[in-house]
Amino acid sequence: QVQLQESGPGLVKPSQTLSLTCTVSGGSLSTGRYYWSWIRQYPGKGLEWIGYIYYTGSTYYNPSLTGRVAISVDTSKNQFSLNLSSVTAADTAVYFCARCAVGATWYFDFWGQGTLVTVSS
Amino acid sequence: QSALTQPRSVSGSPGQSVTISCTETSSDVGGYNYVSWYQQHPGKAPKLMIYDVTKRPSGVPDRFSGSKSGNTASLTISGLQAEDEADYYCCSYAGTYAWVFGGGTKLTVL
């Protein structure tokens, strides 16, 4: 059974860069049938897709975040990471990493437990 | 503002059926059949309940079913049980490898 686990600072100052890592266990991130995703949930509960990465390094981002977001992958560590720059209080959210099945079918089937990131000075 | 509109809340008594709607309000989303539904209990990660509009992952009770008509997808839960009380989110492929979620619906089991 695939498991995902987010890690990173829970508090980030405004204008700085939010950095999180997702460690995948129970399966290889290099399997070609999946995109590896970041999704956040605001305190008011809405979910927002941030972006995802293929094991080859191809990335796709939410157009509303283009320019501030970067997702990278380290296949040797079975990890992928999120960097979100120039953060404001509006970026305060629970950040989830998730696996997205692709091909003939598309859905997010495995999720990490989520990590709360607060943007505050 | 989400391109998928869900009712903020629905409720039902144990044993009854409830339906949660998810209406596409943006032409950017329209027409894709990659609609999925997620259940989220407080403090937990979302759990996949339905994918590709109507398909159920292994382990999800057959009390959960999905459908779509026009620009509205629906999740129906029959034979409501107390443990079904949760938030439910729809999600749709929006083209160009992008995704959009609905605003979520709180299901209360009376």
mmCIF file of C-alpha atoms in Angstrom, chain A residues 15 22 26 35 43 76 83 86-89 92 109 114 117:
data_model
loop_
_atom_site.group_PDB
_atom_site.id
_atom_site.type_symbol
_atom_site.label_atom_id
_atom_site.label_comp_id
_atom_site.label_asym_id
_atom_site.label_seq_id
_atom_site.Cartn_x
_atom_site.Cartn_y
_atom_site.Cartn_z
ATOM 1 C CA SER A 15 7.428 37.232 1.639
ATOM 2 C CA CYS A 22 6.629 14.493 0.377
ATOM 3 C CA GLY A 26 5.349 1.317 -0.367
ATOM 4 C CA TYR A 35 1.664 12.222 -11.371
ATOM 5 C CA PRO A 43 -9.005 27.118 6.840
ATOM 6 C CA SER A 76 16.768 8.470 -5.613
ATOM 7 C CA ASN A 83 8.421 25.541 -3.184
ATOM 8 C CA SER A 86 6.524 35.300 -1.827
ATOM 9 C CA VAL A 87 3.962 33.869 0.552
ATOM 10 C CA THR A 88 1.268 35.922 2.253
ATOM 11 C CA ALA A 89 -1.317 35.122 4.903
ATOM 12 C CA THR A 92 -1.998 29.670 5.136
ATOM 13 C CA ASP A 109 -6.073 7.868 -5.014
ATOM 14 C CA GLY A 114 -1.515 16.862 5.456
ATOM 15 C CA VAL A 117 1.529 25.788 7.210
#
